[in-house]
GROMACS .gro file of N, CA and C in nm:
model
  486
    1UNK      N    1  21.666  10.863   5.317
    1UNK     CA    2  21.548  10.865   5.234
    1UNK      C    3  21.591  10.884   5.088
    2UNK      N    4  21.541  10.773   4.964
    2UNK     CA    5  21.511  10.887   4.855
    2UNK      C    6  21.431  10.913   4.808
    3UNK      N    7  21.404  11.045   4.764
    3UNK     CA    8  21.285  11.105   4.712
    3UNK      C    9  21.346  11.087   4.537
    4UNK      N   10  21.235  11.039   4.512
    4UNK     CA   11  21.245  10.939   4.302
    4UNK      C   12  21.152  11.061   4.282
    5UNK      N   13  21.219  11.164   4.175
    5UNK     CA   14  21.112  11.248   4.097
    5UNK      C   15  21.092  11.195   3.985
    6UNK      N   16  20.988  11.132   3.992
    6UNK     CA   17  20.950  11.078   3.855
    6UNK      C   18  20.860  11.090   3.765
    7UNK      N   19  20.843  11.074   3.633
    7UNK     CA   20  20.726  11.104   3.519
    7UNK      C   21  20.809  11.109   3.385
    8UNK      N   22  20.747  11.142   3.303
    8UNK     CA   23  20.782  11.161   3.129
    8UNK      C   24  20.885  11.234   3.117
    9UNK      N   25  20.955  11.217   2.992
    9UNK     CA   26  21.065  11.317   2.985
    9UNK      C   27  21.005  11.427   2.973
   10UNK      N   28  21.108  11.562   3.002
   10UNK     CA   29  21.031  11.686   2.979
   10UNK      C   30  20.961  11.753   3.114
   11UNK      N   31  20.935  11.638   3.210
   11UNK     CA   32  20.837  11.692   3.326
   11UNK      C   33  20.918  11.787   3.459
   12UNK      N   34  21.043  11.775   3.420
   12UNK     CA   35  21.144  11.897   3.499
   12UNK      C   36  21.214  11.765   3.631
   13UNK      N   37  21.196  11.660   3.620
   13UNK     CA   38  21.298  11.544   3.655
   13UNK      C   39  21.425  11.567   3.766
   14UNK      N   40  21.537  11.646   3.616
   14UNK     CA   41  21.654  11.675   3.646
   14UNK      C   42  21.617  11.809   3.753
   15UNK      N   43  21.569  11.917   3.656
   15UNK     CA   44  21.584  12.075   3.742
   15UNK      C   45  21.536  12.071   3.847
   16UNK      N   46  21.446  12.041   3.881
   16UNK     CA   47  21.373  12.024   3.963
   16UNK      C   48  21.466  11.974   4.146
   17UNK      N   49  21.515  11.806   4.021
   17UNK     CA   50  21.614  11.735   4.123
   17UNK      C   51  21.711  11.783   4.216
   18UNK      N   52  21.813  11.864   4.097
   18UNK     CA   53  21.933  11.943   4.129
   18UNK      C   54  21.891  12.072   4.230
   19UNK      N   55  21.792  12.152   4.205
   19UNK     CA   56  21.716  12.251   4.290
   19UNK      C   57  21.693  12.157   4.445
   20UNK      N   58  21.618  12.068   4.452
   20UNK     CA   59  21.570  12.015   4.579
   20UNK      C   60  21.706  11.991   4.664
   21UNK      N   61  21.775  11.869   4.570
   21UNK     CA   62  21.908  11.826   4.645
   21UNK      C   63  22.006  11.964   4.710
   22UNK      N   64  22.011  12.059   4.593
   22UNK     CA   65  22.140  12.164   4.672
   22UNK      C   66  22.055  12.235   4.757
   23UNK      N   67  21.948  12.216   4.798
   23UNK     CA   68  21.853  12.288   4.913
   23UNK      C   69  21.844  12.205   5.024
   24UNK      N   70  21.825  12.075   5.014
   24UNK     CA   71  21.847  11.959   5.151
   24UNK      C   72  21.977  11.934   5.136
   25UNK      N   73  22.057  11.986   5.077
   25UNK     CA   74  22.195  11.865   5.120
   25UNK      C   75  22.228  11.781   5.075
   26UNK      N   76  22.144  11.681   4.985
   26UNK     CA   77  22.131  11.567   4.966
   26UNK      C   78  22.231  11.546   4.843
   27UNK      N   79  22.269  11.403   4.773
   27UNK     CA   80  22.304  11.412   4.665
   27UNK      C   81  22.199  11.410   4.550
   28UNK      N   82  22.230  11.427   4.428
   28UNK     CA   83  22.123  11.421   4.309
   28UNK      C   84  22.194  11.303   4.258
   29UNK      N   85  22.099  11.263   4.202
   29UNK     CA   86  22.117  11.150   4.107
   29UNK      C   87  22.074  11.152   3.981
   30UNK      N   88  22.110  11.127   3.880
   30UNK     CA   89  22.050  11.152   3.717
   30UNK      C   90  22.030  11.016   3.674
   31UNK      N   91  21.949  10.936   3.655
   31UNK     CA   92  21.882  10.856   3.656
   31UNK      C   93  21.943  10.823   3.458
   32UNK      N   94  21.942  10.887   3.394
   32UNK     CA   95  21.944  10.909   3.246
   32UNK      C   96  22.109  10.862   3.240
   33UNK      N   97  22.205  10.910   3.341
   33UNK     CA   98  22.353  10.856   3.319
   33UNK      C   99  22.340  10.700   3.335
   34UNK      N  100  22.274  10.650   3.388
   34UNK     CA  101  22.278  10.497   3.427
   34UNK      C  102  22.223  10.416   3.277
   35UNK      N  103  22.227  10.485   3.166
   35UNK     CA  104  22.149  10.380   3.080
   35UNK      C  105  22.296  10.361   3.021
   36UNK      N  106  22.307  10.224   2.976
   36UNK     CA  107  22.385  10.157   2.844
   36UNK      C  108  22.378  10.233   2.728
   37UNK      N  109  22.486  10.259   2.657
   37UNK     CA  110  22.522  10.345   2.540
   37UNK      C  111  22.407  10.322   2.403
   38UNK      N  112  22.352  10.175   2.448
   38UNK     CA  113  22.264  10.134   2.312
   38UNK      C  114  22.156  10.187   2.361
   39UNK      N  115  22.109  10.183   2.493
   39UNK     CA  116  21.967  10.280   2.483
   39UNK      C  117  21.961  10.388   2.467
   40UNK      N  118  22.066  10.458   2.487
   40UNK     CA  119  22.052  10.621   2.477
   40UNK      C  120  22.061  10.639   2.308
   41UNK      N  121  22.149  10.530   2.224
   41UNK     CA  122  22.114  10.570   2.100
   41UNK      C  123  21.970  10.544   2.034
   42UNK      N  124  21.915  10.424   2.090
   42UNK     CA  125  21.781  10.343   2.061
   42UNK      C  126  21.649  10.475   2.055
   43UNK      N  127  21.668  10.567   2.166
   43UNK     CA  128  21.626  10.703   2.161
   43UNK      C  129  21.604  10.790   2.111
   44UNK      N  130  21.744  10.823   2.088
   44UNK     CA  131  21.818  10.935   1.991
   44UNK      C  132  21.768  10.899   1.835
   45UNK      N  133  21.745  10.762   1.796
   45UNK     CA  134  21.683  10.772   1.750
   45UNK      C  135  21.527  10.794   1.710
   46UNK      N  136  21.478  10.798   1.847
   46UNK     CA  137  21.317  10.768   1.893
   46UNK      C  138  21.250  10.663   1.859
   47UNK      N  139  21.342  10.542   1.880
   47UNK     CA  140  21.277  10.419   1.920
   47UNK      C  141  21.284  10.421   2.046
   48UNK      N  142  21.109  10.378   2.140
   48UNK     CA  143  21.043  10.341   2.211
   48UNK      C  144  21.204  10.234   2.320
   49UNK      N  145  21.290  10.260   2.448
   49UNK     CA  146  21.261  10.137   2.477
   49UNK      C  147  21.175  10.010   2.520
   50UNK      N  148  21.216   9.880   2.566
   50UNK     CA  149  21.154   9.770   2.587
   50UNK      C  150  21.199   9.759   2.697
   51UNK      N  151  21.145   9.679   2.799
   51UNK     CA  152  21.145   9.634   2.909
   51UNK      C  153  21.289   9.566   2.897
   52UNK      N  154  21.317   9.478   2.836
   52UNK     CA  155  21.444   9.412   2.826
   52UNK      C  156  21.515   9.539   2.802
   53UNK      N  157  21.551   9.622   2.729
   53UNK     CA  158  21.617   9.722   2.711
   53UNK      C  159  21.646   9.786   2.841
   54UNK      N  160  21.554   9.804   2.897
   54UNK     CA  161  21.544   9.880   3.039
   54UNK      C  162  21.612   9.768   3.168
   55UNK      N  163  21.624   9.657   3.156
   55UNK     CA  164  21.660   9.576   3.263
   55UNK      C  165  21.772   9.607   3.302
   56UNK      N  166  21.910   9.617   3.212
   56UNK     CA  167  22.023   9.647   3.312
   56UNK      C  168  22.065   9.822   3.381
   57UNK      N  169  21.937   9.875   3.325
   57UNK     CA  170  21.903  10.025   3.382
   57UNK      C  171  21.890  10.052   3.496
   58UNK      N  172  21.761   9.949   3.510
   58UNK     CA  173  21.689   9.934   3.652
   58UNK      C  174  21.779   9.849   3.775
   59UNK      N  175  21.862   9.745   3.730
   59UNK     CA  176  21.911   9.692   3.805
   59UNK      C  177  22.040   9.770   3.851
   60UNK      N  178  22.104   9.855   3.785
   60UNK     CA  179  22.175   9.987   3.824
   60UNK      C  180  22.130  10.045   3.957
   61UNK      N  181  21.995  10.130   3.870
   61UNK     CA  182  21.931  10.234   3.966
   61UNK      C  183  21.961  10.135   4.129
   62UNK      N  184  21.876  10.022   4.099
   62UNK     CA  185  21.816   9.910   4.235
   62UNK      C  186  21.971   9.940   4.310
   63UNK      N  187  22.069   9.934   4.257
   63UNK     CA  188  22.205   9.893   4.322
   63UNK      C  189  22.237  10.049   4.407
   64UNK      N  190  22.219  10.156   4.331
   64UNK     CA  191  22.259  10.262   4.383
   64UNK      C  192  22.136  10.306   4.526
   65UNK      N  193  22.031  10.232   4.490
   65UNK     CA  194  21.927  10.297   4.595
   65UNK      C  195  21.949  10.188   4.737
   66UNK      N  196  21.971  10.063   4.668
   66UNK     CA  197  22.012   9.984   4.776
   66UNK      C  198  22.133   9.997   4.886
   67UNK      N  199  22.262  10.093   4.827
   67UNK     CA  200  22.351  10.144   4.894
   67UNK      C  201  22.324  10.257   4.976
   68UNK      N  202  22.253  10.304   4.884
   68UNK     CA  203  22.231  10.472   4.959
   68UNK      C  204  22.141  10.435   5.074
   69UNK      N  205  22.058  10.362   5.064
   69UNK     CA  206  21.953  10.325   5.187
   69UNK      C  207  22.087  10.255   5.300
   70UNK      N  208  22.136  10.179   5.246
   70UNK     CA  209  22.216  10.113   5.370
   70UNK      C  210  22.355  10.171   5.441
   71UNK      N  211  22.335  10.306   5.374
   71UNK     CA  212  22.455  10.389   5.425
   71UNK      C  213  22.397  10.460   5.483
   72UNK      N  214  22.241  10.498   5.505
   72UNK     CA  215  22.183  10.623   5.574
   72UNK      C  216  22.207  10.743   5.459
   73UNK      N  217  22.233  10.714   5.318
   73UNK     CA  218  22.229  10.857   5.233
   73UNK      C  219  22.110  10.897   5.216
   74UNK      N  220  22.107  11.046   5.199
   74UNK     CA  221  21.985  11.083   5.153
   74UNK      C  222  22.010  11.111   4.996
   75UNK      N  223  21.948  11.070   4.883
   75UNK     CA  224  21.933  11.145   4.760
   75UNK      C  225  21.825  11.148   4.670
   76UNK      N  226  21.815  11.225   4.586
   76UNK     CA  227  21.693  11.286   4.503
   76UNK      C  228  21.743  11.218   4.380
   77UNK      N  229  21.620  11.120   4.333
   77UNK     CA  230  21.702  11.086   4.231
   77UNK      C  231  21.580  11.074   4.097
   78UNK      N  232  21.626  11.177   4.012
   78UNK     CA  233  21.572  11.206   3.881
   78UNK      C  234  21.540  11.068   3.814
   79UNK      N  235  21.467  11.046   3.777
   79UNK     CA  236  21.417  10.880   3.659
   79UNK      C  237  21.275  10.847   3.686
   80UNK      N  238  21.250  10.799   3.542
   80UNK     CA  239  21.103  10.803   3.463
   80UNK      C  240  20.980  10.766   3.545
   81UNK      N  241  21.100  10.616   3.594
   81UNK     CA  242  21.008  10.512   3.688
   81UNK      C  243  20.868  10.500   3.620
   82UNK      N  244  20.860  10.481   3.490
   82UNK     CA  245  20.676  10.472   3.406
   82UNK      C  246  20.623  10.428   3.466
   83UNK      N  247  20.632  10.244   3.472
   83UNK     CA  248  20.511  10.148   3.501
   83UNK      C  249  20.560  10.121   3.671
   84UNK      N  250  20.466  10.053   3.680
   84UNK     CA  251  20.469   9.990   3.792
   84UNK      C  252  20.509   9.881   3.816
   85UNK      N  253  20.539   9.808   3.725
   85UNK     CA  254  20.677   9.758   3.788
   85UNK      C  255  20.800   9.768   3.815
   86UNK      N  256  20.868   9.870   3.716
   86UNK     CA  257  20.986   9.934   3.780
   86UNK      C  258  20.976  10.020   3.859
   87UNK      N  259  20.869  10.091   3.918
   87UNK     CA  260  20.897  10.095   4.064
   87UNK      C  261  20.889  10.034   4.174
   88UNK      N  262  20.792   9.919   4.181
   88UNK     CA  263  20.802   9.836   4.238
   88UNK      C  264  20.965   9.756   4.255
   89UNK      N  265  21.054   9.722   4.167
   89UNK     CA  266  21.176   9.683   4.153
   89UNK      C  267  21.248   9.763   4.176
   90UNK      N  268  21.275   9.926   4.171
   90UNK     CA  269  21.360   9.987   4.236
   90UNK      C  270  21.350  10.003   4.387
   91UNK      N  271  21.205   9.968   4.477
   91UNK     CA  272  21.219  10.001   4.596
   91UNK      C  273  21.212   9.863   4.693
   92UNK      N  274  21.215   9.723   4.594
   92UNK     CA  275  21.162   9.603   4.637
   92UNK      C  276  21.242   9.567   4.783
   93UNK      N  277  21.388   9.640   4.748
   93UNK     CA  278  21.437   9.528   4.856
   93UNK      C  279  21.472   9.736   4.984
   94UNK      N  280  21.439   9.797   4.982
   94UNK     CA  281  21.419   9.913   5.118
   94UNK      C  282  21.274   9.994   5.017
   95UNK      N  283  21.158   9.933   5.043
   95UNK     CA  284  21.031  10.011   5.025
   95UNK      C  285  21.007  10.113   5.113
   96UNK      N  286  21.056  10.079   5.263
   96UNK     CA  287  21.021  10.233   5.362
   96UNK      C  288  21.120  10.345   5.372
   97UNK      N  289  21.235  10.301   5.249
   97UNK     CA  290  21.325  10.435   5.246
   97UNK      C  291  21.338  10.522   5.083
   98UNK      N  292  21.236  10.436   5.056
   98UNK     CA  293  21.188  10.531   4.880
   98UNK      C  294  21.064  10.585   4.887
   99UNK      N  295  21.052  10.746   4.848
   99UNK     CA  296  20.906  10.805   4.840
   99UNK      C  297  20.918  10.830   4.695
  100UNK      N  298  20.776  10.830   4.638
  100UNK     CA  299  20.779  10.861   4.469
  100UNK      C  300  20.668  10.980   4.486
  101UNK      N  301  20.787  11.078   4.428
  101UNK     CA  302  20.695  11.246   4.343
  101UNK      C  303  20.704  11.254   4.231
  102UNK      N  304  20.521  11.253   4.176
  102UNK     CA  305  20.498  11.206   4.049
  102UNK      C  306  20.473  11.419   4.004
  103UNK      N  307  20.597  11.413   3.935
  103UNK     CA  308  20.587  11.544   3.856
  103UNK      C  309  20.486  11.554   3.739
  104UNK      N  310  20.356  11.617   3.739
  104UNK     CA  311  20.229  11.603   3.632
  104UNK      C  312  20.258  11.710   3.573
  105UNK      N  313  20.184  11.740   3.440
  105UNK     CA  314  20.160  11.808   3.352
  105UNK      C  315  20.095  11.782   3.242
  106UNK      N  316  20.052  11.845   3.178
  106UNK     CA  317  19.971  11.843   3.020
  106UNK      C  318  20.113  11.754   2.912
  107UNK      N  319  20.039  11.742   2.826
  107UNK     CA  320  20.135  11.670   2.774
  107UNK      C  321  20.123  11.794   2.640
  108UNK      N  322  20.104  11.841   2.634
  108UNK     CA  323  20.081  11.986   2.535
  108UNK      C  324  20.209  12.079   2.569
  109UNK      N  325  20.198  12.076   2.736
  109UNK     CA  326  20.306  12.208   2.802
  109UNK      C  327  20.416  12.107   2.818
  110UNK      N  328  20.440  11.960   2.816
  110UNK     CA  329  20.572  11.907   2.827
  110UNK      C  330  20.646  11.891   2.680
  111UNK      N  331  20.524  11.876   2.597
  111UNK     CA  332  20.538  11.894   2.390
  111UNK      C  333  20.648  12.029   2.421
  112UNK      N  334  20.581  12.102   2.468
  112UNK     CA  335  20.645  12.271   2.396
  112UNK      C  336  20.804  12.274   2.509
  113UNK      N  337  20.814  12.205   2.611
  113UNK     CA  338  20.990  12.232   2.681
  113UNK      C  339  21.027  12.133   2.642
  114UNK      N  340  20.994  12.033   2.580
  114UNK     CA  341  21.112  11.948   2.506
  114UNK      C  342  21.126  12.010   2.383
  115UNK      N  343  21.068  12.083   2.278
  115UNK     CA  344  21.065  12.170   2.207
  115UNK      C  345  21.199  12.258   2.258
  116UNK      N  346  21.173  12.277   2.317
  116UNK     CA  347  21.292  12.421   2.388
  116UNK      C  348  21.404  12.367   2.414
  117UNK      N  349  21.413  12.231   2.442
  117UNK     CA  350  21.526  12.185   2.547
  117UNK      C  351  21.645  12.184   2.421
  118UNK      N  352  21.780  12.187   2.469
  118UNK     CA  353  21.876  12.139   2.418
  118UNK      C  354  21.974  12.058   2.487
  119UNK      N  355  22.031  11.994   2.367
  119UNK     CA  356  22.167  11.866   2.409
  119UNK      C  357  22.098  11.783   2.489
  120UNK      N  358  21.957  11.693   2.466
  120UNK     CA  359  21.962  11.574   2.529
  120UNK      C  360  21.923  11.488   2.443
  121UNK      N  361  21.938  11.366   2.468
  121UNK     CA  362  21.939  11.269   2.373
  121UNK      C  363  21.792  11.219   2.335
  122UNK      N  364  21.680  11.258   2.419
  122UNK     CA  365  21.587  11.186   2.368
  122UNK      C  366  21.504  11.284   2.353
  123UNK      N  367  21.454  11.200   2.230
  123UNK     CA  368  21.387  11.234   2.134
  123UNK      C  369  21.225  11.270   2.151
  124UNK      N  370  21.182  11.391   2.128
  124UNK     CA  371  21.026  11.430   2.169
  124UNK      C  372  20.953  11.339   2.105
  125UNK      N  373  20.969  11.269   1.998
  125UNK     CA  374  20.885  11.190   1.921
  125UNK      C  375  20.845  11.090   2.033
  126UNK      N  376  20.929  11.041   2.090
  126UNK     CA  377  20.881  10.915   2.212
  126UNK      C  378  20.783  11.026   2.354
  127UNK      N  379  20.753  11.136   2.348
  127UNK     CA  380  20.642  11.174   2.456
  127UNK      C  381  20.541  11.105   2.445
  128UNK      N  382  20.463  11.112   2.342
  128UNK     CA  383  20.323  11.060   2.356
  128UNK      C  384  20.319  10.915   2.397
  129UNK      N  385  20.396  10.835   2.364
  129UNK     CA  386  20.460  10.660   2.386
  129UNK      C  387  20.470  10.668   2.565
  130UNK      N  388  20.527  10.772   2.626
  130UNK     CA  389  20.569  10.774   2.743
  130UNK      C  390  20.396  10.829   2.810
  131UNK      N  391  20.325  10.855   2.785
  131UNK     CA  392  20.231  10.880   2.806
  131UNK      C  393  20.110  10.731   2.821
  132UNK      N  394  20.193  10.723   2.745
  132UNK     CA  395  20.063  10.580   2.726
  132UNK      C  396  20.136  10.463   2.778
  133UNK      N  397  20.247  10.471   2.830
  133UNK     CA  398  20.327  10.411   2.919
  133UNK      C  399  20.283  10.433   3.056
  134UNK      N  400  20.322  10.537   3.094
  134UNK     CA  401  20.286  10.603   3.288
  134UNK      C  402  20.161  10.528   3.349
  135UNK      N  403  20.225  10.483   3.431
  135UNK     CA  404  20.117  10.457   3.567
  135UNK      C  405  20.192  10.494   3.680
  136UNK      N  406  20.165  10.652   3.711
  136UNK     CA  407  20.199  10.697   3.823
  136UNK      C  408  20.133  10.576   3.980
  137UNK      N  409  20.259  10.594   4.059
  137UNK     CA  410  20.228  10.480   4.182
  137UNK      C  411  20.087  10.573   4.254
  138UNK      N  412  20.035  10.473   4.343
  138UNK     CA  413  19.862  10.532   4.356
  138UNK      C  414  19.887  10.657   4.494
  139UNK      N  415  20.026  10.578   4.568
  139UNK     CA  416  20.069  10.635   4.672
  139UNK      C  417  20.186  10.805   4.629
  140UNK      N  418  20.202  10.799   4.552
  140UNK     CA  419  20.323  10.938   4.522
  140UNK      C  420  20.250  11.050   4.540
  141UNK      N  421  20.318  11.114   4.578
  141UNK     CA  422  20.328  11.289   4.607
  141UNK      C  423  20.279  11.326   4.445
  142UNK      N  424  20.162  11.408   4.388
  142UNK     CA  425  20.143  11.462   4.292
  142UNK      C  426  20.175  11.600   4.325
  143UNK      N  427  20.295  11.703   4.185
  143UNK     CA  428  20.275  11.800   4.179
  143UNK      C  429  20.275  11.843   4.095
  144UNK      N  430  20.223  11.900   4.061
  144UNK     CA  431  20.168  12.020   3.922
  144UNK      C  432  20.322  12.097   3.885
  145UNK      N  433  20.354  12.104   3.740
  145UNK     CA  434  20.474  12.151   3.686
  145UNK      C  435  20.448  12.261   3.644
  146UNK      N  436  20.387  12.293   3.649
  146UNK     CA  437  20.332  12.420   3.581
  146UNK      C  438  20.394  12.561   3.654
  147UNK      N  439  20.446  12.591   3.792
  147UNK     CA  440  20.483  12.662   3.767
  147UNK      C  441  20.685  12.681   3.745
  148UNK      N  442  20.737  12.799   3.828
  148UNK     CA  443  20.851  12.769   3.796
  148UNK      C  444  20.886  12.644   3.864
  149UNK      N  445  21.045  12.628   3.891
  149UNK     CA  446  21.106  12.517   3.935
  149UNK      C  447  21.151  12.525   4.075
  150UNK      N  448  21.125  12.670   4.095
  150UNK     CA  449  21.199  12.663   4.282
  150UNK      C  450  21.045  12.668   4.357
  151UNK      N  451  20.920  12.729   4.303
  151UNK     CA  452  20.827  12.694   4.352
  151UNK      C  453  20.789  12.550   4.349
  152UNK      N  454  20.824  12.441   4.240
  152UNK     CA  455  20.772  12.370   4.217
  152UNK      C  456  20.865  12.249   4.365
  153UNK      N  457  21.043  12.295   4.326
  153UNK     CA  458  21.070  12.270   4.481
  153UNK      C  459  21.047  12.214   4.584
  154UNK      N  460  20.986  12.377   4.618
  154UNK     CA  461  20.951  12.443   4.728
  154UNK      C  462  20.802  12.339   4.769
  155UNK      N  463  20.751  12.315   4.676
  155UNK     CA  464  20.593  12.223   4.706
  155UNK      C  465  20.624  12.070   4.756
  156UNK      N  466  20.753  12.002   4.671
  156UNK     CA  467  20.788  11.932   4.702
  156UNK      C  468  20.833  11.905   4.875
  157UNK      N  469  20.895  12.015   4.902
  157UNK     CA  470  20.977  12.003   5.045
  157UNK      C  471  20.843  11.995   5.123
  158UNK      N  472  20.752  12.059   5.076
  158UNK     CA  473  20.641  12.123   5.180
  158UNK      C  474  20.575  11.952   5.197
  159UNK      N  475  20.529  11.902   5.093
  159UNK     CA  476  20.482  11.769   5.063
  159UNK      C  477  20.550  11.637   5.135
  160UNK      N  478  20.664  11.653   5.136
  160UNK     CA  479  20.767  11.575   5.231
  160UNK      C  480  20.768  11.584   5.351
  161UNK      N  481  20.735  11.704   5.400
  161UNK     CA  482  20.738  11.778   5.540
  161UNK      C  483  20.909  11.792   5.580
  162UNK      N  484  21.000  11.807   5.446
  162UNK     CA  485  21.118  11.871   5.521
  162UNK      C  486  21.127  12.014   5.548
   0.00000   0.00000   0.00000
């Protein structure tokens, strides 16, 4: 199985990820290592990417989920997954071995921990852009970020039924 925690930057992605995975076993995946050196600067500066920008991203991710499904891996794998069509394209070719948990929150309380965050490359200026981007899938696991991260977890596993 992988479980895709996905939503806006800021929405607890990674922590979240790394928490679930060293609790199932599973591997984590960071979704954010798979970009090309020009998008992560395109960012850094807080330019918006583009779909073209994003293509040899996605076709990454597609490659790693396509292995892991055909090896029987299980992993948790952190990334944005906005629209709906890149999720549709990350699960096109094993759809019954990808579940999507859409991590929610205010975009006020994700403003103030990218505020907090340090050493990552992108830039809070692109939240609100990522907002008006998202179309959470109709089918994903919704959970509320709001509280800590091992409860938030913990809701996850419960939601999965592991």
């Amino acid at each position: 199985m992988i479980v895709v925690l996905m939503g806006v930057s800021g929405s607890g992605k990674s922590t979240i990820g790394k928490i679930l995975a060293e609790q199932l076993g599973w591997t984590f995946v960071e979704a954010d290592d798979y970009h090309p050196p020009a998008n992560v600067e395109k960012m850094r500066r807080g330019q918006p990417l583009t779909d073209e920008d994003r293509r040899p991203w996605l076709h990454e991710l597609r490659d790693r989920i396509d292995t892991a499904c055909a090896r029987g891996e299980n992993v948790v794998l952190a990334c944005s997954a906005l629209k709906h069509a890149y999720q549709d394209y990350l699960e096109r070719n094993e759809p019954a071995c990808v579940q999507y948990v859409y991590l929610h929150g205010s975009e006020e309380l994700i403003r103030q921990r990218l505020a907090a965050r340090k050493g990552h490359f992108m830039n809070p200026k692109l939240l609100h852009s990522q907002f008006e981007t998202l179309e959470p899938p109709a089918d994903a696991i919704r959970v509320d970020i709001a509280p800590a991260p091992e409860v938030i977890a913990a809701e996850v596993k419960k939601k999965l039924g592991l």
